[in-house]
Amino acid sequence: MICQECNQRPAALHFTKIINGEKTEVHLCEKCAQEKGEMFIFNGESGFSFNNLLAGLLNFDPSFQKPSQSPFQPEKILHCDQCSMTFSQFLKVGRFGCAHCYKAFEEQLKPVLRRLQGGNWIHNGKIPKRIGGGISLRKQIEELKIALKESITNEEFEKAAEIRDEIRTLEKKLAAKGQEGGE
Amino acid sequence: MSLERFLNQTISSWMSEEGPDSDIVLSSRIRLARNIKTYKFPTLFTHEEAKKIIFEMEELLRNSNFSRFGHLELLKIDEMQPLQKRVLVEKHLISPHLAEDSPHGAVLLSENEKVSIMINEEDHIRIQCLYPGLQLLEALAAANVIDDWLESHIQYAYDENHGYLTSCPTNVGTGLRASVMMHLPGLILTQQINRIIPAINQLGFVVRGIYGEGSEALGNIFQISNQITLGKSEEDMCRDLMGVVSQLISQERSARDALQKTSNIQLEDRVFRSLGILTNSRIIESKEAAQCLSDVRLGIDMGYITNMSKTILTELMILTQPGFLQQYAGGPLRPHERDIRRAALIRERLKMESEK
C-alpha cells in the first residue's frame, strides 16, 4: 500500500481515527506522518515485527539514518533511483520497492542476505531460459577478458589478439540476443 | 457461476488422492515467487500497474494454448465474497495475505486445484503446486513447467548474482518454498516432538501448524518447509527437505510400533473413543474435532479401523473449518452454530463411509 499523502513511498503507518464518532482510516509513510504530526502514534511501544528483526540483524538503529531533519543535504540519503525507496525505509518495511533496489542497495544488502540466507549471497539455482543465454555469454566474455589481461601482462601479444577477436564475436552474439529478447 | 463450480466441487484432488508415504505425509507443496521486470513490486506499485499486470496475465491466458494442467480459471479478489475467499484460504489455494491485504490480487486455478498462481500478492506472481503424499520433486517439476511457460511470455526480474528478485529478501534467489504437511501423532504421544522441532530448526527448516505462520499444530499436523532460498539449486533444496522428512517418517513409524507394543489396548481404546465422539457428538469445537480426527486416522493407519478411507483426516480437517461450514450452511454462522454444524457434517460424512 502506498502512502496517501505523497503517493510515493510505501505506507508504514496504518491507523483508524475516530473523531466525534466519525471513522477515518489513515495510511501514511513515516515521513509524511512526521510532517503531519502523527508521530506520537508510534512513538510508544510499537509491535514487534519482521522489520524490527531485520533492523536488529544488522545491528542497525534506523533512527540514525532517518531522513535527516535538515533539508539541506537530502542527497546523502541512500535511495533507489527507480522507485525512490530509501534504505532505511526498506529496513522498516522489510520489502523492496522494485527490482532495481537490489542494485541500488547492493553493498548494504550483502550482509543482510548472508544473515537471512544462512551465509549465502550468490544465486545457484535456475536460470530463466530466455534471458539465460545472455547470462552465460556474458560470463564467457568476462572470463576471456581476464585471460586477455593476463596474456598482455605476460607480453603474449599474439594470443591476446586471438582472445580479443573471440571476445568481439561473443559480444556481437550478445548484442544480437539482446535485440531479439527485447530488453 | 464457474466460481460456484470451484467451491461446490469442494474436495481438491490433493485431498482425496493418495500419494507415496501418505500414511504420514499428507501433501507436498512447491511455491515459486516471481516478479515482472518492468513493474514496481506490490509494496509500491500503483493501482494502474496492478491492473496492467492482471490484464497482461489475462491476455497471456487467452493467447497461449497452455493446456498441460487443463483449463486455468482467473478469479479476481475484489470480485469475490468474503466467504468465498475464506474457503480458498482454507483449501490452501490462496494465502490469507492475498485474501485480506491484496485488493488488486487475483488467482489462476487449475480444475483439479493442484495448480494455483497467485497474482499481485507479496510478489507479482506466485506459482503453487500442491500434490498428495511425498511428491516434492513431482510438484517442483510441475511448477517449473508453469514457470517456463510464463517466462516465455514475461520478462522476469532476475539478476545473475541474486537470482529471481523478490520483494522480500527472505525469498530471493530461487524464490522457492518447498513444504510438506505431515501427520505426526506418534511423535506427540511419545513426547518426542519437542526434542525434534528445535533440531529441525537448526538445520534451516521451519516447522509450523496446518494453517501457516503462527498457527497451532491442530490435529497433530505439522508443516515443514525450507527457510533458505539462496545459494543452492531448487532440486538440492527439495532433496534436503526430503532428507529431513524421511527421517521424520521413520521416527514416526518406530514411535507407532513402540506404542502398539507397549500400550496396544490403550491406543485402541483411544482410537475408538474418538471415533465414538465423531459419530455421535451433536456439538464439537474445531480443536476437539481435529484431535479426534487425528486419532481416527491413526487408527486407520495402524489397522484398528478397517473399511474407512485414509483421506478422511485431510478432507474433514478442511471441510470443518469455519469458512467451509458457512459455505455448506449457505450463510454466516455464529461460533456456537458452527460447532453444531461441524458435528452434523462429520456424522454425515462418517455415515457415508459405513454405507460404502
PDB file of C-alpha atoms in Angstrom, chain A residues 36-136:
ATOM      1  CA  LYS A  36       1.547  15.731   9.655  1.00  0.00           C
ATOM      2  CA  GLY A  37       2.422  15.490  13.300  1.00  0.00           C
ATOM      3  CA  GLU A  38       1.037  11.979  13.656  1.00  0.00           C
ATOM      4  CA  MET A  39       4.334  10.719  15.015  1.00  0.00           C
ATOM      5  CA  PHE A  40       3.101  10.308  18.570  1.00  0.00           C
ATOM      6  CA  ILE A  41       1.125   7.301  17.492  1.00  0.00           C
ATOM      7  CA  PHE A  42       4.145   5.102  17.057  1.00  0.00           C
ATOM      8  CA  ASN A  43       6.468   6.757  19.480  1.00  0.00           C
ATOM      9  CA  GLY A  44       5.032   4.462  22.101  1.00  0.00           C
ATOM     10  CA  GLU A  45       5.594   0.722  22.152  1.00  0.00           C
ATOM     11  CA  SER A  46       5.272  -0.411  18.590  1.00  0.00           C
ATOM     12  CA  GLY A  47       4.588  -4.003  17.693  1.00  0.00           C
ATOM     13  CA  PHE A  48       7.380  -6.459  17.217  1.00  0.00           C
ATOM     14  CA  SER A  49       7.713  -7.340  13.582  1.00  0.00           C
ATOM     15  CA  PHE A  50       9.887  -8.875  10.958  1.00  0.00           C
ATOM     16  CA  ASN A  51      11.204  -5.413  10.163  1.00  0.00           C
ATOM     17  CA  ASN A  52      12.396  -4.859  13.691  1.00  0.00           C
ATOM     18  CA  LEU A  53      14.088  -8.195  13.428  1.00  0.00           C
ATOM     19  CA  LEU A  54      15.695  -7.270  10.146  1.00  0.00           C
ATOM     20  CA  ALA A  55      16.984  -3.998  11.508  1.00  0.00           C
ATOM     21  CA  GLY A  56      18.169  -5.842  14.591  1.00  0.00           C
ATOM     22  CA  LEU A  57      20.007  -8.357  12.468  1.00  0.00           C
ATOM     23  CA  LEU A  58      22.036  -5.558  11.031  1.00  0.00           C
ATOM     24  CA  ASN A  59      22.795  -4.125  14.473  1.00  0.00           C
ATOM     25  CA  PHE A  60      21.431  -1.092  12.906  1.00  0.00           C
ATOM     26  CA  ASP A  61      19.411   1.593  14.604  1.00  0.00           C
ATOM     27  CA  PRO A  62      17.169   3.101  11.959  1.00  0.00           C
ATOM     28  CA  SER A  63      16.839   6.310  13.940  1.00  0.00           C
ATOM     29  CA  PHE A  64      20.384   7.195  12.958  1.00  0.00           C
ATOM     30  CA  GLN A  65      19.533   7.155   9.297  1.00  0.00           C
ATOM     31  CA  LYS A  66      16.089   8.613   9.405  1.00  0.00           C
ATOM     32  CA  PRO A  67      15.680  11.118   6.609  1.00  0.00           C
ATOM     33  CA  SER A  68      17.782  13.891   8.072  1.00  0.00           C
ATOM     34  CA  GLN A  69      15.845  16.705   9.639  1.00  0.00           C
ATOM     35  CA  SER A  70      17.913  19.234   7.785  1.00  0.00           C
ATOM     36  CA  PRO A  71      16.564  19.891   4.305  1.00  0.00           C
ATOM     37  CA  PHE A  72      19.978  20.983   3.085  1.00  0.00           C
ATOM     38  CA  GLN A  73      21.557  17.618   2.476  1.00  0.00           C
ATOM     39  CA  PRO A  74      18.873  15.348   1.093  1.00  0.00           C
ATOM     40  CA  GLU A  75      21.280  13.868  -1.477  1.00  0.00           C
ATOM     41  CA  LYS A  76      23.068  11.978   1.270  1.00  0.00           C
ATOM     42  CA  ILE A  77      20.176   9.596   1.780  1.00  0.00           C
ATOM     43  CA  LEU A  78      20.789   6.251   0.164  1.00  0.00           C
ATOM     44  CA  HIS A  79      17.871   5.501  -2.118  1.00  0.00           C
ATOM     45  CA  CYS A  80      16.851   3.565  -5.197  1.00  0.00           C
ATOM     46  CA  ASP A  81      16.775   5.898  -8.214  1.00  0.00           C
ATOM     47  CA  GLN A  82      13.946   3.971  -9.875  1.00  0.00           C
ATOM     48  CA  CYS A  83      11.328   3.741  -7.160  1.00  0.00           C
ATOM     49  CA  SER A  84      12.896   6.247  -4.711  1.00  0.00           C
ATOM     50  CA  MET A  85      12.673   3.887  -1.766  1.00  0.00           C
ATOM     51  CA  THR A  86      15.365   4.689   0.802  1.00  0.00           C
ATOM     52  CA  PHE A  87      17.431   2.057   2.521  1.00  0.00           C
ATOM     53  CA  SER A  88      16.052   2.960   5.915  1.00  0.00           C
ATOM     54  CA  GLN A  89      12.542   2.585   4.534  1.00  0.00           C
ATOM     55  CA  PHE A  90      13.468  -0.846   3.309  1.00  0.00           C
ATOM     56  CA  LEU A  91      14.636  -1.743   6.795  1.00  0.00           C
ATOM     57  CA  LYS A  92      11.356  -0.516   8.216  1.00  0.00           C
ATOM     58  CA  VAL A  93       9.091  -2.245   5.727  1.00  0.00           C
ATOM     59  CA  GLY A  94      11.263  -5.311   5.106  1.00  0.00           C
ATOM     60  CA  ARG A  95      10.246  -5.270   1.443  1.00  0.00           C
ATOM     61  CA  PHE A  96      11.892  -3.757  -1.593  1.00  0.00           C
ATOM     62  CA  GLY A  97      10.106  -1.312  -3.854  1.00  0.00           C
ATOM     63  CA  CYS A  98      11.299  -2.633  -7.190  1.00  0.00           C
ATOM     64  CA  ALA A  99      13.794  -4.960  -8.839  1.00  0.00           C
ATOM     65  CA  HIS A 100      16.330  -2.168  -9.135  1.00  0.00           C
ATOM     66  CA  CYS A 101      16.552  -1.821  -5.330  1.00  0.00           C
ATOM     67  CA  TYR A 102      18.771  -4.908  -5.364  1.00  0.00           C
ATOM     68  CA  LYS A 103      21.298  -2.942  -7.434  1.00  0.00           C
ATOM     69  CA  ALA A 104      20.866   0.324  -5.585  1.00  0.00           C
ATOM     70  CA  PHE A 105      21.473  -1.255  -2.174  1.00  0.00           C
ATOM     71  CA  GLU A 106      23.877  -3.923  -3.362  1.00  0.00           C
ATOM     72  CA  GLU A 107      26.620  -3.139  -0.853  1.00  0.00           C
ATOM     73  CA  GLN A 108      24.319  -2.803   2.145  1.00  0.00           C
ATOM     74  CA  LEU A 109      22.450  -5.894   1.067  1.00  0.00           C
ATOM     75  CA  LYS A 110      25.308  -8.354   1.198  1.00  0.00           C
ATOM     76  CA  PRO A 111      25.422  -8.649   4.984  1.00  0.00           C
ATOM     77  CA  VAL A 112      21.617  -8.707   5.128  1.00  0.00           C
ATOM     78  CA  LEU A 113      21.431 -11.590   2.686  1.00  0.00           C
ATOM     79  CA  ARG A 114      24.207 -13.512   4.393  1.00  0.00           C
ATOM     80  CA  ARG A 115      22.377 -13.324   7.673  1.00  0.00           C
ATOM     81  CA  LEU A 116      18.976 -14.136   6.243  1.00  0.00           C
ATOM     82  CA  GLN A 117      20.140 -16.844   3.880  1.00  0.00           C
ATOM     83  CA  GLY A 118      22.464 -18.919   6.014  1.00  0.00           C
ATOM     84  CA  GLY A 119      25.676 -17.320   4.745  1.00  0.00           C
ATOM     85  CA  ASN A 120      24.711 -17.412   1.066  1.00  0.00           C
ATOM     86  CA  TRP A 121      24.620 -14.383  -1.169  1.00  0.00           C
ATOM     87  CA  ILE A 122      25.013 -15.771  -4.679  1.00  0.00           C
ATOM     88  CA  HIS A 123      22.203 -17.475  -6.590  1.00  0.00           C
ATOM     89  CA  ASN A 124      22.992 -21.004  -7.604  1.00  0.00           C
ATOM     90  CA  GLY A 125      19.681 -22.224  -8.947  1.00  0.00           C
ATOM     91  CA  LYS A 126      17.537 -21.959 -12.024  1.00  0.00           C
ATOM     92  CA  ILE A 127      18.460 -19.599 -14.844  1.00  0.00           C
ATOM     93  CA  PRO A 128      15.497 -18.416 -16.907  1.00  0.00           C
ATOM     94  CA  LYS A 129      15.689 -19.882 -20.398  1.00  0.00           C
ATOM     95  CA  ARG A 130      15.030 -16.784 -22.468  1.00  0.00           C
ATOM     96  CA  ILE A 131      17.376 -14.340 -20.758  1.00  0.00           C
ATOM     97  CA  GLY A 132      19.635 -17.153 -19.623  1.00  0.00           C
ATOM     98  CA  GLY A 133      21.521 -17.415 -22.923  1.00  0.00           C
ATOM     99  CA  GLY A 134      22.759 -13.857 -22.487  1.00  0.00           C
ATOM    100  CA  ILE A 135      23.924 -14.600 -18.979  1.00  0.00           C
ATOM    101  CA  SER A 136      26.149 -17.481 -19.984  1.00  0.00           C
TER     102      SER A 136
END
